[in-house]
Coordinates of C-alpha atoms in Angstrom, one line a residue:
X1 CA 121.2 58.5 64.1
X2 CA 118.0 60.0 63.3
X3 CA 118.4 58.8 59.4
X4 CA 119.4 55.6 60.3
X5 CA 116.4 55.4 62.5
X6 CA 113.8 56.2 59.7
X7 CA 115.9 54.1 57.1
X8 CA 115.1 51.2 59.6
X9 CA 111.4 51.6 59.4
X10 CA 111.7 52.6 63.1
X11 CA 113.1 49.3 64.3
X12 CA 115.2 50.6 66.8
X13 CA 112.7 52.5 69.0
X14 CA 110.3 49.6 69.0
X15 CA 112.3 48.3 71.8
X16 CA 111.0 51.1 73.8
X17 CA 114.1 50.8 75.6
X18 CA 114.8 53.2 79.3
X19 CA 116.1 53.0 83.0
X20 CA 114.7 53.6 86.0
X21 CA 117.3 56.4 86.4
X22 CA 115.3 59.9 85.6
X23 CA 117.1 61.6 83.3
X24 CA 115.8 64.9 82.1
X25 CA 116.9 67.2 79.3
X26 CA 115.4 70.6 81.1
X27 CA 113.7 71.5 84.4
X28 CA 110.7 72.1 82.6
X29 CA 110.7 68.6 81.6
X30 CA 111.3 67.6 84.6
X31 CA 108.5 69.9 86.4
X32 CA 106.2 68.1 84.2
X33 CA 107.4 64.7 85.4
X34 CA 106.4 65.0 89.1
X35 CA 103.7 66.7 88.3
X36 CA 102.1 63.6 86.8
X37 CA 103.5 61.8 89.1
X38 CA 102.0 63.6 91.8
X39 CA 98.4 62.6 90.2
X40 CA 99.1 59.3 90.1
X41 CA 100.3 58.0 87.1
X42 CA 103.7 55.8 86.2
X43 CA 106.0 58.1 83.9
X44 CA 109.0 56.8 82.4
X45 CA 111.7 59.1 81.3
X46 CA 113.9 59.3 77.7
X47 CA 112.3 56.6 76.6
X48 CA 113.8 54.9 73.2
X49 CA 117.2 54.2 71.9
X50 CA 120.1 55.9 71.4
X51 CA 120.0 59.6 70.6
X52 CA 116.5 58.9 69.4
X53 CA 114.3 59.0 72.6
X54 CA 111.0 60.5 74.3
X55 CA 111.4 63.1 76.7
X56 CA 108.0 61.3 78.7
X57 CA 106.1 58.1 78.3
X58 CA 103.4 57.4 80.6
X59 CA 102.8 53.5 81.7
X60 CA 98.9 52.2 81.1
X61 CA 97.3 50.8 83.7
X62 CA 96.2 48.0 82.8
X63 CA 99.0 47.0 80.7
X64 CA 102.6 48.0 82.7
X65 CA 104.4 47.0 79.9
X66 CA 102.7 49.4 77.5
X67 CA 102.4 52.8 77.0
X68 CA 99.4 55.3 76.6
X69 CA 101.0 58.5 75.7
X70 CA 104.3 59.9 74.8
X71 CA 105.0 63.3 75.9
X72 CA 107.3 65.8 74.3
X73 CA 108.4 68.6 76.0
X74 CA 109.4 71.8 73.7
X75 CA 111.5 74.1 74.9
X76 CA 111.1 77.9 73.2
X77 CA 114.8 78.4 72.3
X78 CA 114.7 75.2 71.1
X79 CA 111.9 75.7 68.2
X80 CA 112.9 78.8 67.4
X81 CA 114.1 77.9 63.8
X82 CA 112.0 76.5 61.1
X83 CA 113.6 73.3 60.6
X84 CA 113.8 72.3 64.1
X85 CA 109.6 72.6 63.9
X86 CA 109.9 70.5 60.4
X87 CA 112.0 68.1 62.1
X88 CA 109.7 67.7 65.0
X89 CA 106.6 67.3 62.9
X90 CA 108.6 64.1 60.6
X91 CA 109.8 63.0 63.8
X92 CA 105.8 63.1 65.5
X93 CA 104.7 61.3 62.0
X94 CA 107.0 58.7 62.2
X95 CA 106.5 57.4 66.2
X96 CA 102.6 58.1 65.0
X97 CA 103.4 55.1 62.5
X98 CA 104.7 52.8 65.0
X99 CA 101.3 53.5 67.1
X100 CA 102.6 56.1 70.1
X101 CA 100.3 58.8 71.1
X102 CA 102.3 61.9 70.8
X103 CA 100.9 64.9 73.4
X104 CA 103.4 68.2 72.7
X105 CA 103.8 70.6 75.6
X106 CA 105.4 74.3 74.6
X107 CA 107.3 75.4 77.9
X108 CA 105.8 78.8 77.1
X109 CA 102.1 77.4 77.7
X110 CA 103.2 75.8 80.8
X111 CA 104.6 78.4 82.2
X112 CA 101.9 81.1 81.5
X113 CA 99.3 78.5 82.2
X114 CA 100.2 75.5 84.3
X115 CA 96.8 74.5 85.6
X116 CA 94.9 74.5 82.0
X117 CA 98.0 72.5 80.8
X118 CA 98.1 70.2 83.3
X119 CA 94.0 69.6 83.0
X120 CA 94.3 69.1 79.1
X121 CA 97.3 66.5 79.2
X122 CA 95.6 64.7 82.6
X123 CA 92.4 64.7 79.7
X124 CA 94.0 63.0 77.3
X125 CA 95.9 60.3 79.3
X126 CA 92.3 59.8 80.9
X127 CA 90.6 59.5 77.6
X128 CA 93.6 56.8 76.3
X129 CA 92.8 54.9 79.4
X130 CA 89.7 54.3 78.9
X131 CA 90.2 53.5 75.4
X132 CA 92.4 50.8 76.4
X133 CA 90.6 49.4 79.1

């Protein structure tokens, strides 16, 4: 799926498909889902198509049908081998060239320090939000 996603220049996540069903791949992911959504902001989950998807997306503002940010949540079992972190960075690259906003949380850094997490993601979907104002 993933090759045939990058062989179609990206095509199929430009759909920016998801449901209002929350579906979430860890309970870290998910911790980090009502915690934005506890300050106030629309987050939509998985969002993307088929196995290709975004663990996070955060609505704008001003534009509901847009996003500001894409959030990926890393578990540390996860990225424990070198070619999942090469795969991650291609995979950043390539949403990068279709114009998302990638903001990577490492479960290890929200766990050993949720509030300094929390204040440098709430940061940067601040800073978007005014950028596209």
């Amino acid at each position: 799926d993933y090759l045939e996603y990058v062989a179609s220049g990206g095509e199929r996540l430009q759909g920016n498909s998801y449901t209002d069903t929350l579906c979430f791949d860890s309970p870290f992911e998910e911790d980090v889902y009502h915690t934005l959504v506890h300050q106030g902001y629309t987050i939509r989950t998985q969002v993307g198509c088929s196995d290709y998807r975004i663990d996070l997306a955060v609505v704008n503002n001003n534009r509901p049908g847009e996003f500001l940010l894409g959030i990926e949540c890393d578990g540390a079992s996860y990225h424990s081998s070198p070619t999942a972190r090469d795969r991650d960075r291609l995979r950043q690259q390539v949403l990068e060239r279709l114009g998302w906003k990638i903001h990577r949380i490492w479960s290890t850094d929200w766990f050993r320090n949720k509030p300094v997490q929390v204040r440098l993601l709430i940061e940067r979907i601040e800073q978007l939000q005014q950028m596209n104002s």
